[in-house]
Short mmCIF file of C-alpha atoms in Angstrom, two decimals:
data_model
loop_
_atom_site.label_atom_id
_atom_site.label_comp_id
_atom_site.label_asym_id
_atom_site.label_seq_id
_atom_site.Cartn_x
_atom_site.Cartn_y
_atom_site.Cartn_z
CA UNK A 1 47.60 -3.34 -20.31
CA UNK A 2 48.25 -0.72 -22.96
CA UNK A 3 47.34 -3.26 -25.60
CA UNK A 4 44.06 -4.05 -23.85
CA UNK A 5 42.72 -0.54 -23.64
CA UNK A 6 42.09 0.14 -27.30
CA UNK A 7 40.53 -3.33 -27.76
CA UNK A 8 38.15 -2.80 -24.85
CA UNK A 9 37.07 0.68 -25.86
CA UNK A 10 36.85 -0.33 -29.49
CA UNK A 11 34.61 -3.26 -28.61
CA UNK A 12 32.59 -1.12 -26.24
CA UNK A 13 31.97 1.36 -29.02
CA UNK A 14 31.25 -1.38 -31.52
CA UNK A 15 28.75 -3.12 -29.28
CA UNK A 16 27.30 0.05 -27.81
CA UNK A 17 23.90 -0.44 -29.43
CA UNK A 18 23.64 -3.96 -27.96
CA UNK A 19 24.84 -2.71 -24.58
CA UNK A 20 22.34 0.12 -24.76
CA UNK A 21 19.56 -2.41 -25.51
CA UNK A 22 20.79 -4.50 -22.56
CA UNK A 23 20.73 -1.47 -20.31
CA UNK A 24 17.23 -0.67 -21.47
CA UNK A 25 16.17 -4.30 -20.79
CA UNK A 26 17.63 -4.04 -17.26
CA UNK A 27 15.80 -0.77 -16.58
CA UNK A 28 12.56 -2.16 -18.01
CA UNK A 29 12.79 -5.29 -15.85
CA UNK A 30 13.66 -3.26 -12.73
CA UNK A 31 10.79 -0.84 -13.24
CA UNK A 32 8.25 -3.59 -13.92
CA UNK A 33 9.25 -5.82 -10.98
CA UNK A 34 9.48 -2.83 -8.65
CA UNK A 35 5.90 -1.84 -9.51
CA UNK A 36 4.43 -5.36 -9.49
CA UNK A 37 6.39 -6.29 -6.35
CA UNK A 38 5.21 -3.10 -4.66
CA UNK A 39 1.56 -3.76 -5.52
CA UNK A 40 1.77 -7.42 -4.47
CA UNK A 41 3.48 -6.33 -1.23
CA UNK A 42 0.51 -4.07 -0.43
CA UNK A 43 -1.95 -6.90 -1.12
CA UNK A 44 0.04 -9.43 0.94
CA UNK A 45 0.41 -6.94 3.80
CA UNK A 46 -3.31 -6.20 3.74
CA UNK A 47 -4.19 -9.92 3.75
CA UNK A 48 -1.81 -10.33 6.68
CA UNK A 49 -4.08 -8.05 8.74
CA UNK A 50 -7.13 -10.18 7.94
CA UNK A 51 -9.28 -11.20 10.88
CA UNK A 52 -9.36 -14.78 9.58
CA UNK A 53 -6.53 -16.78 11.21
CA UNK A 54 -6.26 -19.17 8.23
CA UNK A 55 -5.67 -16.26 5.83
CA UNK A 56 -3.02 -14.85 8.18
CA UNK A 57 -1.28 -18.24 8.41
CA UNK A 58 -1.29 -18.59 4.62
CA UNK A 59 0.26 -15.13 4.29
CA UNK A 60 2.95 -16.02 6.85
CA UNK A 61 3.65 -19.26 4.96
CA UNK A 62 3.93 -17.33 1.69
CA UNK A 63 6.36 -14.81 3.16
CA UNK A 64 8.47 -17.49 4.85
CA UNK A 65 8.70 -19.48 1.62
CA UNK A 66 9.77 -16.63 -0.65
CA UNK A 67 12.06 -14.94 1.85
CA UNK A 68 13.57 -18.29 2.78
CA UNK A 69 14.37 -19.52 -0.74
CA UNK A 70 17.00 -18.16 -3.17
CA UNK A 71 15.49 -16.07 -5.92
CA UNK A 72 17.48 -17.92 -8.55
CA UNK A 73 15.96 -21.20 -7.36
CA UNK A 74 12.43 -19.81 -7.88
CA UNK A 75 13.38 -18.50 -11.31
CA UNK A 76 14.84 -21.89 -12.30
CA UNK A 77 11.67 -23.65 -11.10
CA UNK A 78 9.61 -21.32 -13.27
CA UNK A 79 11.94 -21.45 -16.29
CA UNK A 80 13.02 -25.09 -16.31
CA UNK A 81 10.35 -26.70 -14.15
CA UNK A 82 7.08 -25.29 -15.50
CA UNK A 83 7.57 -26.52 -19.10
CA UNK A 84 7.53 -30.08 -17.67
CA UNK A 85 4.02 -29.27 -16.45
CA UNK A 86 3.07 -27.96 -19.87
CA UNK A 87 3.47 -24.24 -19.15
CA UNK A 88 6.17 -22.41 -21.03
CA UNK A 89 6.77 -18.75 -20.23
CA UNK A 90 9.12 -16.31 -21.95
CA UNK A 91 12.29 -15.30 -20.04
CA UNK A 92 10.77 -11.90 -19.33
CA UNK A 93 7.53 -13.45 -18.00
CA UNK A 94 9.51 -15.87 -15.81
CA UNK A 95 11.58 -13.03 -14.39
CA UNK A 96 8.59 -10.78 -13.73
CA UNK A 97 6.70 -13.61 -12.03
CA UNK A 98 9.67 -14.85 -9.98
CA UNK A 99 10.84 -11.41 -8.91
CA UNK A 100 7.30 -10.23 -8.13
CA UNK A 101 6.63 -13.20 -5.84
CA UNK A 102 9.93 -12.64 -4.05
CA UNK A 103 9.87 -8.83 -3.86
CA UNK A 104 6.19 -8.84 -2.79
CA UNK A 105 7.10 -10.95 0.24
CA UNK A 106 9.88 -8.56 1.26
CA UNK A 107 7.76 -5.44 0.67
CA UNK A 108 4.92 -6.90 2.75
CA UNK A 109 7.47 -7.40 5.54
CA UNK A 110 8.63 -3.76 5.35
CA UNK A 111 5.05 -2.52 5.45
CA UNK A 112 4.26 -4.75 8.44
CA UNK A 113 7.26 -3.37 10.33
CA UNK A 114 6.05 0.17 9.66
CA UNK A 115 2.51 -0.82 10.65
CA UNK A 116 3.72 -2.16 14.00
CA UNK A 117 5.09 1.31 14.76
CA UNK A 118 1.83 3.06 13.90
CA UNK A 119 -0.29 4.65 16.63
CA UNK A 120 -3.33 2.34 16.39
CA UNK A 121 -5.67 4.73 18.19
CA UNK A 122 -5.88 6.62 14.88
CA UNK A 123 -7.44 3.57 13.26
CA UNK A 124 -10.03 3.36 15.98
CA UNK A 125 -10.74 7.08 15.65
CA UNK A 126 -11.40 6.57 11.94
CA UNK A 127 -13.74 3.66 12.65
CA UNK A 128 -15.53 5.79 15.23
CA UNK A 129 -15.96 8.50 12.58
CA UNK A 130 -17.75 6.01 10.35
CA UNK A 131 -14.99 4.98 7.92
CA UNK A 132 -15.15 1.47 6.43
CA UNK A 133 -12.13 -0.75 7.01
CA UNK A 134 -10.98 -0.33 3.40
CA UNK A 135 -11.21 3.45 3.78
CA UNK A 136 -9.23 3.31 7.03
CA UNK A 137 -6.63 1.35 5.12
CA UNK A 138 -6.58 3.76 2.17
CA UNK A 139 -6.72 7.11 3.99
CA UNK A 140 -5.05 6.45 7.34
CA UNK A 141 -2.85 3.35 7.27
CA UNK A 142 -1.39 3.26 3.78
CA UNK A 143 -0.30 6.91 3.46
CA UNK A 144 1.55 6.68 6.77
CA UNK A 145 3.12 3.32 5.99
CA UNK A 146 4.28 4.35 2.55
CA UNK A 147 5.88 7.45 3.96
CA UNK A 148 7.60 5.72 6.84
CA UNK A 149 8.78 2.76 4.80
CA UNK A 150 10.11 4.80 1.87
CA UNK A 151 13.77 4.04 2.80
CA UNK A 152 13.12 0.27 3.00
CA UNK A 153 11.06 0.25 -0.21
CA UNK A 154 13.77 2.25 -1.98
CA UNK A 155 16.42 -0.21 -0.86
CA UNK A 156 14.28 -2.94 -2.34
CA UNK A 157 14.21 -1.13 -5.71
CA UNK A 158 18.01 -0.94 -5.54
CA UNK A 159 18.17 -4.69 -4.77
CA UNK A 160 15.82 -5.28 -7.70
CA UNK A 161 18.18 -3.43 -10.03
CA UNK A 162 21.23 -5.30 -8.79
CA UNK A 163 19.48 -8.68 -8.66
CA UNK A 164 18.27 -8.21 -12.23
CA UNK A 165 21.83 -9.17 -13.21
CA UNK A 166 20.88 -12.83 -12.65
CA UNK A 167 18.42 -12.54 -15.53
CA UNK A 168 21.12 -13.68 -17.98
CA UNK A 169 20.75 -17.16 -16.41
CA UNK A 170 17.43 -17.55 -18.22
CA UNK A 171 18.66 -16.02 -21.48
CA UNK A 172 17.22 -12.57 -20.90
CA UNK A 173 19.52 -10.17 -22.74
CA UNK A 174 20.00 -7.55 -20.05
CA UNK A 175 22.95 -5.26 -19.41
CA UNK A 176 25.12 -7.65 -17.41
CA UNK A 177 24.73 -10.37 -20.04
CA UNK A 178 25.91 -7.87 -22.69
CA UNK A 179 28.93 -6.97 -20.58
CA UNK A 180 29.79 -10.65 -20.17
CA UNK A 181 29.69 -11.05 -23.94
CA UNK A 182 31.92 -8.00 -24.32
CA UNK A 183 34.43 -9.35 -21.80
CA UNK A 184 34.42 -12.79 -23.39
CA UNK A 185 35.32 -11.19 -26.71
CA UNK A 186 38.50 -9.39 -25.63
CA UNK A 187 39.28 -11.08 -22.27
CA UNK A 188 39.51 -7.69 -20.57
CA UNK A 189 37.33 -8.82 -17.68
CA UNK A 190 38.63 -6.18 -15.28
CA UNK A 191 37.58 -3.21 -17.41
CA UNK A 192 34.33 -4.80 -18.56
CA UNK A 193 33.05 -5.63 -15.08
CA UNK A 194 34.39 -2.39 -13.60
CA UNK A 195 32.46 -0.54 -16.30
CA UNK A 196 29.35 -2.62 -15.43
CA UNK A 197 29.80 -1.84 -11.73
CA UNK A 198 30.07 1.91 -12.45
CA UNK A 199 26.90 1.84 -14.57
CA UNK A 200 25.02 0.02 -11.77
CA UNK A 201 26.38 2.54 -9.26
CA UNK A 202 25.13 5.45 -11.39
CA UNK A 203 21.67 3.87 -11.65
CA UNK A 204 21.44 3.14 -7.90
CA UNK A 205 22.54 6.70 -7.17
CA UNK A 206 19.72 8.03 -9.36
CA UNK A 207 17.22 5.81 -7.48
CA UNK A 208 18.66 6.92 -4.14
CA UNK A 209 18.43 10.63 -5.01
CA UNK A 210 14.89 10.21 -6.29
CA UNK A 211 13.91 8.45 -3.03
CA UNK A 212 15.48 11.26 -0.99
CA UNK A 213 13.41 13.77 -2.94
CA UNK A 214 10.21 11.73 -2.27
CA UNK A 215 11.10 11.48 1.42
CA UNK A 216 11.68 15.22 1.75
CA UNK A 217 8.42 15.94 -0.04
CA UNK A 218 6.41 13.58 2.13
CA UNK A 219 7.93 14.43 5.46
CA UNK A 220 5.59 15.49 8.22
CA UNK A 221 6.61 16.71 11.70
CA UNK A 222 6.70 14.04 14.39
CA UNK A 223 7.09 11.23 11.91
CA UNK A 224 8.90 8.25 13.37
CA UNK B 1 -36.65 12.90 25.77
CA UNK B 2 -34.15 10.01 25.68
CA UNK B 3 -31.72 10.23 22.79
CA UNK B 4 -29.68 7.17 23.73
CA UNK B 5 -30.49 4.32 26.07
CA UNK B 6 -28.50 1.36 27.30
CA UNK B 7 -30.57 -1.48 28.71
CA UNK B 8 -28.99 -4.33 30.65
CA UNK B 9 -25.64 -4.07 28.88
CA UNK B 10 -23.23 -6.89 29.59
CA UNK B 11 -19.71 -7.04 28.20
CA UNK B 12 -17.14 -9.71 28.98
CA UNK B 13 -13.51 -9.97 27.96
CA UNK B 14 -12.82 -13.70 28.28
CA UNK B 15 -13.94 -14.53 31.83
CA UNK B 16 -13.78 -10.96 33.05
CA UNK B 17 -17.16 -9.26 33.25
CA UNK B 18 -16.54 -5.56 32.58
CA UNK B 19 -20.15 -4.42 32.22
CA UNK B 20 -22.57 -6.29 34.38
CA UNK B 21 -26.04 -5.11 33.39
CA UNK B 22 -25.75 -1.37 32.79
CA UNK B 23 -28.94 0.65 32.43
CA UNK B 24 -28.41 4.23 31.33
CA UNK B 25 -30.61 6.87 29.79
CA UNK B 26 -29.09 9.88 28.07
CA UNK B 27 -31.54 12.74 27.66
CA UNK B 28 -31.36 15.19 24.76
CA UNK B 29 -29.31 18.30 25.55
CA UNK B 30 -27.12 18.88 28.55
CA UNK B 31 -24.14 17.01 29.82
CA UNK B 32 -24.03 13.61 31.47
CA UNK B 33 -20.92 12.61 33.38
CA UNK B 34 -19.95 8.98 33.84
CA UNK B 35 -17.72 8.67 36.84
CA UNK B 36 -16.06 5.95 38.81
CA UNK B 37 -12.72 4.46 39.80
CA UNK B 38 -10.29 3.05 37.25
CA UNK B 39 -11.42 -0.30 35.89
CA UNK B 40 -15.08 0.19 36.76
CA UNK B 41 -16.10 -0.16 33.09
CA UNK B 42 -16.85 3.45 32.16
CA UNK B 43 -14.65 3.51 29.05
CA UNK B 44 -16.01 0.12 27.95
CA UNK B 45 -19.51 1.51 28.38
CA UNK B 46 -18.92 4.45 26.03
CA UNK B 47 -17.10 2.20 23.57
CA UNK B 48 -20.22 0.01 23.56
CA UNK B 49 -22.41 3.06 23.02
CA UNK B 50 -20.42 3.85 19.86
CA UNK B 51 -20.26 0.13 18.95
CA UNK B 52 -16.47 0.12 19.04
CA UNK B 53 -17.18 -2.86 21.28
CA UNK B 54 -20.23 -5.01 20.76
CA UNK B 55 -22.08 -5.83 23.98
CA UNK B 56 -22.60 -9.51 24.76
CA UNK B 57 -26.08 -8.89 26.11
CA UNK B 58 -28.50 -6.01 26.37
CA UNK B 59 -29.86 -3.35 24.10
CA UNK B 60 -28.77 0.08 22.88
CA UNK B 61 -31.55 2.33 21.62
CA UNK B 62 -30.94 5.50 19.62
CA UNK B 63 -34.12 7.56 19.42
CA UNK B 64 -35.90 4.41 20.57
CA UNK B 65 -34.49 2.19 17.79
CA UNK B 66 -32.08 -0.64 18.44
CA UNK B 67 -28.64 0.02 16.96
CA UNK B 68 -27.70 -3.62 17.48
CA UNK B 69 -30.21 -4.84 14.92
CA UNK B 70 -28.82 -6.02 11.59
CA UNK B 71 -30.89 -3.51 9.60
CA UNK B 72 -29.05 -0.55 11.11
CA UNK B 73 -26.08 0.88 9.19
CA UNK B 74 -23.52 1.08 11.98
CA UNK B 75 -21.37 3.59 10.11
CA UNK B 76 -24.27 5.99 9.66
CA UNK B 77 -25.06 5.63 13.36
CA UNK B 78 -21.42 6.32 14.30
CA UNK B 79 -21.47 9.55 12.30
CA UNK B 80 -24.16 10.82 14.65
CA UNK B 81 -21.95 10.12 17.66
CA UNK B 82 -18.84 12.27 17.90
CA UNK B 83 -16.12 10.50 19.86
CA UNK B 84 -13.14 12.27 21.39
CA UNK B 85 -10.50 9.81 22.56
CA UNK B 86 -8.48 10.10 25.74
CA UNK B 87 -5.23 10.72 23.86
CA UNK B 88 -7.04 12.54 21.02
CA UNK B 89 -6.05 10.03 18.29
CA UNK B 90 -5.42 12.67 15.63
CA UNK B 91 -4.22 11.43 12.24
CA UNK B 92 -0.53 12.16 12.53
CA UNK B 93 0.14 12.47 8.78
CA UNK B 94 -2.50 15.16 8.33
CA UNK B 95 -2.55 18.83 9.32
CA UNK B 96 -5.13 20.09 11.81
CA UNK B 97 -7.26 21.29 8.89
CA UNK B 98 -7.07 17.95 7.05
CA UNK B 99 -7.79 16.04 10.26
CA UNK B 100 -11.08 17.90 10.39
CA UNK B 101 -11.94 17.73 6.71
CA UNK B 102 -11.06 14.09 5.96
CA UNK B 103 -14.40 12.59 7.02
CA UNK B 104 -16.32 15.46 5.43
CA UNK B 105 -14.64 14.83 2.09
CA UNK B 106 -14.52 11.05 2.13
CA UNK B 107 -17.73 10.20 3.97
CA UNK B 108 -20.03 13.09 3.27
CA UNK B 109 -18.91 13.94 -0.24
CA UNK B 110 -17.93 17.57 0.32
CA UNK B 111 -15.47 19.16 -2.09
CA UNK B 112 -12.17 20.32 -0.65
CA UNK B 113 -13.08 24.01 -0.66
CA UNK B 114 -16.42 23.48 0.99
CA UNK B 115 -14.93 21.11 3.58
CA UNK B 116 -12.14 23.58 4.32
CA UNK B 117 -14.67 26.33 4.86
CA UNK B 118 -16.63 24.24 7.39
CA UNK B 119 -13.44 23.14 9.11
CA UNK B 120 -12.15 26.70 9.34
CA UNK B 121 -15.39 27.71 11.04
CA UNK B 122 -14.79 25.07 13.70
CA UNK B 123 -11.14 26.03 14.02
CA UNK B 124 -12.15 29.65 14.57
CA UNK B 125 -14.74 28.56 17.13
CA UNK B 126 -12.00 26.84 19.12
CA UNK B 127 -9.40 29.64 18.61
CA UNK B 128 -7.26 27.42 16.42
CA UNK B 129 -7.22 29.41 13.18
CA UNK B 130 -3.51 30.14 13.48
CA UNK B 131 -2.73 26.43 13.77
CA UNK B 132 -4.62 24.99 10.81
CA UNK B 133 -1.51 23.93 8.90
CA UNK B 134 0.23 22.43 11.91
CA UNK B 135 0.57 18.68 12.28
CA UNK B 136 -0.46 16.93 15.51
CA UNK B 137 3.16 16.67 16.68
CA UNK B 138 3.39 20.48 16.54
CA UNK B 139 0.34 21.07 18.74
CA UNK B 140 0.12 21.23 22.54
CA UNK B 141 -2.11 18.79 24.44
CA UNK B 142 -4.90 21.37 24.75
CA UNK B 143 -4.69 22.28 21.07
CA UNK B 144 -4.83 18.63 20.08
CA UNK B 145 -7.91 18.15 22.17
CA UNK B 146 -9.63 21.12 20.58
CA UNK B 147 -8.75 19.81 17.11
CA UNK B 148 -10.19 16.42 18.11
CA UNK B 149 -13.33 18.15 19.32
CA UNK B 150 -13.56 20.24 16.13
CA UNK B 151 -13.11 17.02 14.11
CA UNK B 152 -16.05 15.49 15.95
CA UNK B 153 -18.27 18.58 15.77
CA UNK B 154 -17.78 19.33 12.09
CA UNK B 155 -19.76 16.15 11.35
CA UNK B 156 -22.72 17.71 13.18
CA UNK B 157 -23.21 14.82 15.60
CA UNK B 158 -26.23 14.57 17.88
CA UNK B 159 -24.08 13.39 20.78
CA UNK B 160 -20.44 14.00 21.62
CA UNK B 161 -18.70 11.48 23.86
CA UNK B 162 -15.46 12.49 25.56
CA UNK B 163 -13.27 9.85 27.15
CA UNK B 164 -11.27 11.18 30.12
CA UNK B 165 -10.79 14.61 28.52
CA UNK B 166 -8.62 15.97 31.34
CA UNK B 167 -6.37 12.99 31.98
CA UNK B 168 -3.64 14.15 29.61
CA UNK B 169 -3.85 17.82 30.60
CA UNK B 170 -2.57 20.03 33.42
CA UNK B 171 -5.07 21.61 35.89
CA UNK B 172 -5.18 24.90 33.98
CA UNK B 173 -6.02 23.13 30.77
CA UNK B 174 -8.67 21.12 32.61
CA UNK B 175 -10.41 24.41 33.41
CA UNK B 176 -10.34 25.17 29.72
CA UNK B 177 -11.97 21.84 28.91
CA UNK B 178 -14.86 22.57 31.24
CA UNK B 179 -15.37 25.84 29.34
CA UNK B 180 -15.30 23.92 26.07
CA UNK B 181 -18.00 21.60 27.34
CA UNK B 182 -20.09 24.60 28.28
CA UNK B 183 -19.65 25.75 24.68
CA UNK B 184 -21.08 22.42 23.50
CA UNK B 185 -24.09 22.94 25.73
CA UNK B 186 -24.57 26.38 24.19
CA UNK B 187 -24.73 24.66 20.79
CA UNK B 188 -27.37 22.32 22.18
CA UNK B 189 -25.20 19.25 21.70
CA UNK B 190 -25.79 16.35 24.05
CA UNK B 191 -22.51 15.59 25.76
CA UNK B 192 -21.38 12.46 27.58
CA UNK B 193 -18.15 12.78 29.47
CA UNK B 194 -16.20 10.05 31.22
CA UNK B 195 -13.94 11.13 34.03
CA UNK B 196 -12.67 10.18 37.45
CA UNK B 197 -11.85 13.80 38.30
CA UNK B 198 -14.40 14.84 40.95
CA UNK B 199 -13.78 18.60 40.74
CA UNK B 200 -14.00 18.54 36.95
CA UNK B 201 -17.22 16.51 37.04
CA UNK B 202 -18.73 19.00 39.48
CA UNK B 203 -17.80 21.90 37.17
CA UNK B 204 -19.39 20.52 34.05
CA UNK B 205 -22.63 18.89 35.16
CA UNK B 206 -25.09 18.22 37.93
CA UNK B 207 -26.07 14.98 36.23
CA UNK B 208 -23.47 12.40 37.20
CA UNK B 209 -23.72 8.62 37.19
CA UNK B 210 -21.37 6.62 39.37
CA UNK B 211 -20.10 3.25 38.15
CA UNK B 212 -18.54 0.54 40.23
CA UNK B 213 -17.58 -2.99 39.16
CA UNK B 214 -19.44 -2.78 35.87
CA UNK B 215 -22.67 -1.32 37.20
CA UNK B 216 -24.19 2.11 37.63
CA UNK B 217 -24.84 2.32 41.35
CA UNK B 218 -25.94 5.94 41.80
CA UNK B 219 -26.97 9.07 39.90
CA UNK B 220 -27.19 12.72 40.92
CA UNK B 221 -24.97 15.76 41.38
CA UNK B 222 -21.44 15.36 42.73
CA UNK B 223 -22.68 16.79 46.05
CA UNK B 224 -25.49 14.20 46.16
CA UNK B 225 -23.13 11.36 45.35
CA UNK B 226 -20.58 12.47 47.92
CA UNK B 227 -23.28 12.43 50.56
CA UNK B 228 -24.61 8.97 49.62
CA UNK B 229 -23.13 7.35 52.68
CA UNK B 230 -25.20 4.17 52.31
CA UNK B 231 -22.87 2.97 49.55
CA UNK B 232 -19.41 2.18 50.97
CA UNK B 233 -17.62 2.09 47.59
CA UNK B 234 -18.68 5.66 46.90
CA UNK B 235 -17.60 6.81 50.33
CA UNK B 236 -14.23 5.31 49.62
CA UNK B 237 -14.03 6.96 46.18
CA UNK B 238 -15.08 10.43 47.25
CA UNK B 239 -13.30 10.27 50.59
CA UNK B 240 -10.08 9.07 49.08
CA UNK B 241 -10.23 11.61 46.32
CA UNK B 242 -10.97 14.42 48.74
CA UNK B 243 -8.38 13.77 51.39
CA UNK B 244 -5.61 12.09 49.49
#
């Protein structure tokens, strides 16, 4: 064990710039898919409220498909399957597309849950005041849903960060891939993966604290 | 002069006929009460008047012009009709002040300062100045109702429609509501009020229409209606309400 320590720390120091780049790639991927997944979730949720039954059924089908299939399967379809159809995307593009489709489905579900708990008479009051349906959505529904689903949406960002560790499967050089390389070099798997776990824990804690701050800021009395 | 007219309104929900040929004329100024037992169609009638429900048959005329025609901008029409819901329907994520200013800012293009000034005038009118930063959950039932009324009035509607304004309030607060309605009259705002509270109806207006099974079957003061012994349903309603 004593022999392993210097090798691990030496390698960690030696490869720190690569690990730093990996960490940056992980953060970049998490931020991008959290934003795109959030925006797609809003669109999917909104389409799910559409008066047209066919649109609603399509939205349900979309959500069932992406919630019911493993993310890695979708990413493999995009990475290994699409080139057979003549479309080749970069690892980053594959990941953004795959994650966005998956995360959007989950986020739409969180927003729908929050919507079901909303006092609908407010929506009618807004219509009676002369608001258009898009305005009702923007000024009445969305602000309340975003506030009440902050915990669920935050959890999703944390999942995004953790799930980004599968990105190495499509040759995206993120943090976990760098840690695997480090471990493979000195065989000190315990320290390497424990170090990776601690880094992920620090990042999720930062996200959690930021979400708590947002929640406190957006709290209004009587909120369910 | 008639400000709003319903002619032969019919509204069905599946096979259930809720309005069965309603004719109603609302004159400018004053207060009209729509009264009747639960399920008689009075709430559906006012929802049709504001086009929250679209009638299956009949006509609605505002200043003599059909509001059901395709050329009419429904949203502009709705802005002229203030609607106060039975359970107030305040926007729970907004303070009392923002509840009142939202439509001013987003629909009428007022800046925040200007909208706040107009809203504060209404809040002062309803003795709510001390509560402007409170959220709906922090207000009592009576305060919520006054905020809902201020929210309707700030848009300078030609008509204010109140749906069962006393149903969520205690008797003392009901007295207060009748005073509020008198205040509307003083501002020359045409008021339509739905209620099944006989004493309250008698306090606020001598112009009461009585609905039963989707039709208006009588009109007059509460005293007139109570005496209309030729109509058995009304005898039942007034008798039951009086001696229960």
